[in-house]
Amino acid sequence: MRLENKIGLVTAAGSGMGRAGAIRFAAEGAAVGVVDLDAKAVEEVIAQITQAGGRAIPLVGDLTQRGFSRDIVAETVAAFGGLDFAWLHAGHPGPFRVEDMDEDVFELALDLNLRTIAHTTAAALPEMRKRAGGSLVYTASTAGLAGSPRSPAYSMMKFGVVGWTRSLAKRVAGEGIRANVICPGGVDTPMLREFIARFDTPQANQDKEEMVAQRATQTPLGRNARPEEIANAALFLVSDEASFVSGAALPVDGGMTA
Ligand SMILES: NC(=O)c1ccc[n+]([C@@H]2O[C@H](COP(=O)([O-])OP(=O)(O)OC[C@H]3O[C@@H](n4cnc5c(N)ncnc54)[C@H](O)[C@@H]3O)[C@@H](O)[C@H]2O)c1
């Protein structure tokens, strides 16, 4: 098993890529803190992991609360005895508009794309130092690598996640701690629909599923990703197989940014 004796946590683990990651990490031997706002979804993930013989604890709460962003580390450590990795995956599409921006949505997106990862990282670093190393994995987007005219606020924040990762990787490298960021293209999850549907562009009247399918055809590999395909990249990055990989912004986008 690729994560034997490792302890980690995953945020936004109730759905999509985070869910796929939590289940996969546990199947590879890790003990996992499963973090999400949605208690029922967390319960389902825990059930799936434990029924397969894995170890996981539920961490239900709102990551926009600074205390909770930090507490998830303390609770994982209390349950399993340390922390080796964290996939800080939660995020938000943010407001579409630039003029007449919805400030509440902007704040929510700032909380979920940026603030929460800073607070959880701050809590995780001392725990990783105690174990003489660790792996931090973040989730940006292809919009964190190239401009996205349909979502400038989201793109600004995801560029921020990439900048955070690269800076942190250099800062903590001497302590054996690695930091990397995954940049997914379109992934078939509820968030992709949320993202596509909010565009108040001429396309906004189009059927949501039709738009998801259209997005797929714009990708060189001709489809959107399955959540498990992003979880596979996260598995590599949290594992010792990525022992010389740090500061990387890894596109997992079917060739979109090539
Ligand atoms: N889906 C895509 O096409 C795509 C592409 C690029 C990047 N991303 C990024 O991936 C991440 C989202 O992943 P997904 O598509 O797997 O999402 P998803 O829609 O499948 O799941 C999001 C999860 O986050 C949880 N959540 C929402 N608000 C929360 C809060 N305040 N506190 C705790 N949990 C909360 C939800 O309950 C849900 O379970 C984001 O960082 C997003 O920017 C997504």
mmCIF file of N, CA and C in Angstrom, residues 29-86:
data_model
loop_
_atom_site.group_PDB
_atom_site.id
_atom_site.type_symbol
_atom_site.label_atom_id
_atom_site.label_comp_id
_atom_site.label_asym_id
_atom_site.label_seq_id
_atom_site.Cartn_x
_atom_site.Cartn_y
_atom_site.Cartn_z
ATOM 1 N N GLY A 29 -4.014 2.741 2.774
ATOM 2 C CA GLY A 29 -3.444 2.524 4.104
ATOM 3 C C GLY A 29 -3.402 3.719 5.023
ATOM 4 N N ALA A 30 -3.797 4.908 4.542
ATOM 5 C CA ALA A 30 -3.738 6.099 5.402
ATOM 6 C C ALA A 30 -4.933 6.148 6.352
ATOM 7 N N ALA A 31 -4.716 6.766 7.516
ATOM 8 C CA ALA A 31 -5.823 7.151 8.400
ATOM 9 C C ALA A 31 -6.198 8.575 7.998
ATOM 10 N N VAL A 32 -7.506 8.826 7.777
ATOM 11 C CA VAL A 32 -7.911 10.071 7.118
ATOM 12 C C VAL A 32 -8.957 10.854 7.912
ATOM 13 N N GLY A 33 -8.715 12.146 8.080
ATOM 14 C CA GLY A 33 -9.726 13.069 8.583
ATOM 15 C C GLY A 33 -10.554 13.543 7.403
ATOM 16 N N VAL A 34 -11.858 13.302 7.461
ATOM 17 C CA VAL A 34 -12.757 13.606 6.341
ATOM 18 C C VAL A 34 -13.525 14.897 6.663
ATOM 19 N N VAL A 35 -13.146 15.980 6.008
ATOM 20 C CA VAL A 35 -13.660 17.309 6.357
ATOM 21 C C VAL A 35 -14.691 17.780 5.338
ATOM 22 N N ASP A 36 -15.873 18.163 5.827
ATOM 23 C CA ASP A 36 -16.878 18.757 4.931
ATOM 24 C C ASP A 36 -17.991 19.372 5.782
ATOM 25 N N LEU A 37 -18.706 20.287 5.147
ATOM 26 C CA LEU A 37 -19.862 20.954 5.743
ATOM 27 C C LEU A 37 -21.066 20.015 5.810
ATOM 28 N N ASP A 38 -21.129 19.095 4.884
ATOM 29 C CA ASP A 38 -22.293 18.237 4.682
ATOM 30 C C ASP A 38 -22.153 16.954 5.523
ATOM 31 N N ALA A 39 -22.866 16.940 6.664
ATOM 32 C CA ALA A 39 -22.710 15.836 7.620
ATOM 33 C C ALA A 39 -23.095 14.488 7.010
ATOM 34 N N LYS A 40 -24.156 14.486 6.201
ATOM 35 C CA LYS A 40 -24.629 13.222 5.624
ATOM 36 C C LYS A 40 -23.586 12.670 4.646
ATOM 37 N N ALA A 41 -23.027 13.576 3.853
ATOM 38 C CA ALA A 41 -22.008 13.145 2.880
ATOM 39 C C ALA A 41 -20.785 12.584 3.603
ATOM 40 N N VAL A 42 -20.396 13.240 4.697
ATOM 41 C CA VAL A 42 -19.232 12.768 5.460
ATOM 42 C C VAL A 42 -19.522 11.373 6.028
ATOM 43 N N GLU A 43 -20.726 11.212 6.537
ATOM 44 C CA GLU A 43 -21.134 9.909 7.101
ATOM 45 C C GLU A 43 -20.999 8.802 6.040
ATOM 46 N N GLU A 44 -21.437 9.122 4.822
ATOM 47 C CA GLU A 44 -21.362 8.131 3.725
ATOM 48 C C GLU A 44 -19.903 7.770 3.402
ATOM 49 N N VAL A 45 -19.060 8.791 3.379
ATOM 50 C CA VAL A 45 -17.646 8.549 3.058
ATOM 51 C C VAL A 45 -17.005 7.692 4.158
ATOM 52 N N ILE A 46 -17.301 8.041 5.414
ATOM 53 C CA ILE A 46 -16.742 7.274 6.541
ATOM 54 C C ILE A 46 -17.216 5.819 6.452
ATOM 55 N N ALA A 47 -18.496 5.639 6.156
ATOM 56 C CA ALA A 47 -19.048 4.282 6.066
ATOM 57 C C ALA A 47 -18.328 3.496 4.972
ATOM 58 N N GLN A 48 -18.142 4.128 3.826
ATOM 59 C CA GLN A 48 -17.474 3.436 2.705
ATOM 60 C C GLN A 48 -16.039 3.050 3.079
ATOM 61 N N ILE A 49 -15.351 3.953 3.776
ATOM 62 C CA ILE A 49 -13.959 3.679 4.162
ATOM 63 C C ILE A 49 -13.892 2.565 5.210
ATOM 64 N N THR A 50 -14.718 2.676 6.232
ATOM 65 C CA THR A 50 -14.623 1.702 7.326
ATOM 66 C C THR A 50 -15.120 0.317 6.882
ATOM 67 N N GLN A 51 -16.140 0.299 6.004
ATOM 68 C CA GLN A 51 -16.620 -1.003 5.511
ATOM 69 C C GLN A 51 -15.545 -1.731 4.709
ATOM 70 N N ALA A 52 -14.650 -0.944 4.131
ATOM 71 C CA ALA A 52 -13.551 -1.556 3.359
ATOM 72 C C ALA A 52 -12.342 -1.852 4.250
ATOM 73 N N GLY A 53 -12.497 -1.622 5.553
ATOM 74 C CA GLY A 53 -11.408 -1.932 6.493
ATOM 75 C C GLY A 53 -10.460 -0.774 6.737
ATOM 76 N N GLY A 54 -10.811 0.416 6.255
ATOM 77 C CA GLY A 54 -9.935 1.581 6.420
ATOM 78 C C GLY A 54 -10.243 2.358 7.692
ATOM 79 N N ARG A 55 -9.423 3.376 7.950
ATOM 80 C CA ARG A 55 -9.585 4.198 9.145
ATOM 81 C C ARG A 55 -9.853 5.653 8.755
ATOM 82 N N ALA A 56 -10.903 6.218 9.357
ATOM 83 C CA ALA A 56 -11.241 7.613 9.058
ATOM 84 C C ALA A 56 -12.067 8.195 10.191
ATOM 85 N N ILE A 57 -11.967 9.524 10.357
ATOM 86 C CA ILE A 57 -12.842 10.200 11.321
ATOM 87 C C ILE A 57 -13.603 11.322 10.610
ATOM 88 N N PRO A 58 -14.857 11.558 11.084
ATOM 89 C CA PRO A 58 -15.637 12.648 10.491
ATOM 90 C C PRO A 58 -15.230 13.987 11.098
ATOM 91 N N LEU A 59 -15.045 14.990 10.261
ATOM 92 C CA LEU A 59 -14.762 16.346 10.731
ATOM 93 C C LEU A 59 -15.753 17.269 10.031
ATOM 94 N N VAL A 60 -16.920 17.401 10.647
ATOM 95 C CA VAL A 60 -18.014 18.142 10.013
ATOM 96 C C VAL A 60 -17.995 19.591 10.492
ATOM 97 N N GLY A 61 -17.967 20.524 9.561
ATOM 98 C CA GLY A 61 -17.981 21.931 9.948
ATOM 99 C C GLY A 61 -17.757 22.836 8.757
ATOM 100 N N ASP A 62 -17.733 24.126 9.062
ATOM 101 C CA ASP A 62 -17.667 25.151 8.025
ATOM 102 C C ASP A 62 -16.257 25.743 7.956
ATOM 103 N N LEU A 63 -15.609 25.541 6.835
ATOM 104 C CA LEU A 63 -14.215 25.992 6.675
ATOM 105 C C LEU A 63 -14.091 27.514 6.555
ATOM 106 N N THR A 64 -15.213 28.225 6.442
ATOM 107 C CA THR A 64 -15.098 29.683 6.469
ATOM 108 C C THR A 64 -14.850 30.163 7.901
ATOM 109 N N GLN A 65 -15.038 29.288 8.872
ATOM 110 C CA GLN A 65 -14.758 29.623 10.280
ATOM 111 C C GLN A 65 -13.284 29.343 10.558
ATOM 112 N N ARG A 66 -12.563 30.401 10.923
ATOM 113 C CA ARG A 66 -11.108 30.227 11.116
ATOM 114 C C ARG A 66 -10.781 29.147 12.125
ATOM 115 N N GLY A 67 -11.539 29.116 13.216
ATOM 116 C CA GLY A 67 -11.286 28.115 14.266
ATOM 117 C C GLY A 67 -11.389 26.714 13.696
ATOM 118 N N PHE A 68 -12.406 26.479 12.869
ATOM 119 C CA PHE A 68 -12.598 25.133 12.321
ATOM 120 C C PHE A 68 -11.455 24.762 11.384
ATOM 121 N N SER A 69 -10.983 25.713 10.583
ATOM 122 C CA SER A 69 -9.867 25.432 9.665
ATOM 123 C C SER A 69 -8.641 24.937 10.432
ATOM 124 N N ARG A 70 -8.458 25.447 11.637
ATOM 125 C CA ARG A 70 -7.320 25.006 12.467
ATOM 126 C C ARG A 70 -7.652 23.726 13.229
ATOM 127 N N ASP A 71 -8.907 23.651 13.723
ATOM 128 C CA ASP A 71 -9.289 22.506 14.568
ATOM 129 C C ASP A 71 -9.185 21.170 13.846
ATOM 130 N N ILE A 72 -9.377 21.170 12.545
ATOM 131 C CA ILE A 72 -9.354 19.892 11.806
ATOM 132 C C ILE A 72 -7.980 19.215 11.934
ATOM 133 N N VAL A 73 -6.941 20.012 12.091
ATOM 134 C CA VAL A 73 -5.603 19.439 12.287
ATOM 135 C C VAL A 73 -5.530 18.826 13.689
ATOM 136 N N ALA A 74 -5.934 19.605 14.692
ATOM 137 C CA ALA A 74 -5.862 19.123 16.085
ATOM 138 C C ALA A 74 -6.672 17.841 16.251
ATOM 139 N N GLU A 75 -7.837 17.795 15.610
ATOM 140 C CA GLU A 75 -8.702 16.611 15.784
ATOM 141 C C GLU A 75 -8.131 15.385 15.081
ATOM 142 N N THR A 76 -7.508 15.592 13.942
ATOM 143 C CA THR A 76 -6.872 14.462 13.241
ATOM 144 C C THR A 76 -5.700 13.937 14.073
ATOM 145 N N VAL A 77 -4.917 14.852 14.612
ATOM 146 C CA VAL A 77 -3.760 14.459 15.435
ATOM 147 C C VAL A 77 -4.243 13.735 16.699
ATOM 148 N N ALA A 78 -5.302 14.263 17.317
ATOM 149 C CA ALA A 78 -5.821 13.627 18.546
ATOM 150 C C ALA A 78 -6.304 12.206 18.258
ATOM 151 N N ALA A 79 -6.907 12.017 17.089
ATOM 152 C CA ALA A 79 -7.468 10.695 16.765
ATOM 153 C C ALA A 79 -6.403 9.687 16.353
ATOM 154 N N PHE A 80 -5.389 10.132 15.614
ATOM 155 C CA PHE A 80 -4.465 9.166 14.998
ATOM 156 C C PHE A 80 -3.007 9.325 15.424
ATOM 157 N N GLY A 81 -2.679 10.431 16.124
ATOM 158 C CA GLY A 81 -1.325 10.554 16.664
ATOM 159 C C GLY A 81 -0.339 11.381 15.865
ATOM 160 N N GLY A 82 -0.795 12.083 14.826
ATOM 161 C CA GLY A 82 0.130 12.945 14.077
ATOM 162 C C GLY A 82 -0.503 13.384 12.775
ATOM 163 N N LEU A 83 0.311 14.032 11.937
ATOM 164 C CA LEU A 83 -0.178 14.445 10.609
ATOM 165 C C LEU A 83 0.975 14.386 9.606
ATOM 166 N N ASP A 84 0.792 13.617 8.546
ATOM 167 C CA ASP A 84 1.810 13.504 7.487
ATOM 168 C C ASP A 84 1.440 14.271 6.226
ATOM 169 N N PHE A 85 0.135 14.367 5.954
ATOM 170 C CA PHE A 85 -0.261 15.071 4.722
ATOM 171 C C PHE A 85 -1.624 15.719 4.885
ATOM 172 N N ALA A 86 -1.849 16.723 4.051
ATOM 173 C CA ALA A 86 -3.174 17.354 3.986
ATOM 174 C C ALA A 86 -3.439 17.733 2.535
#
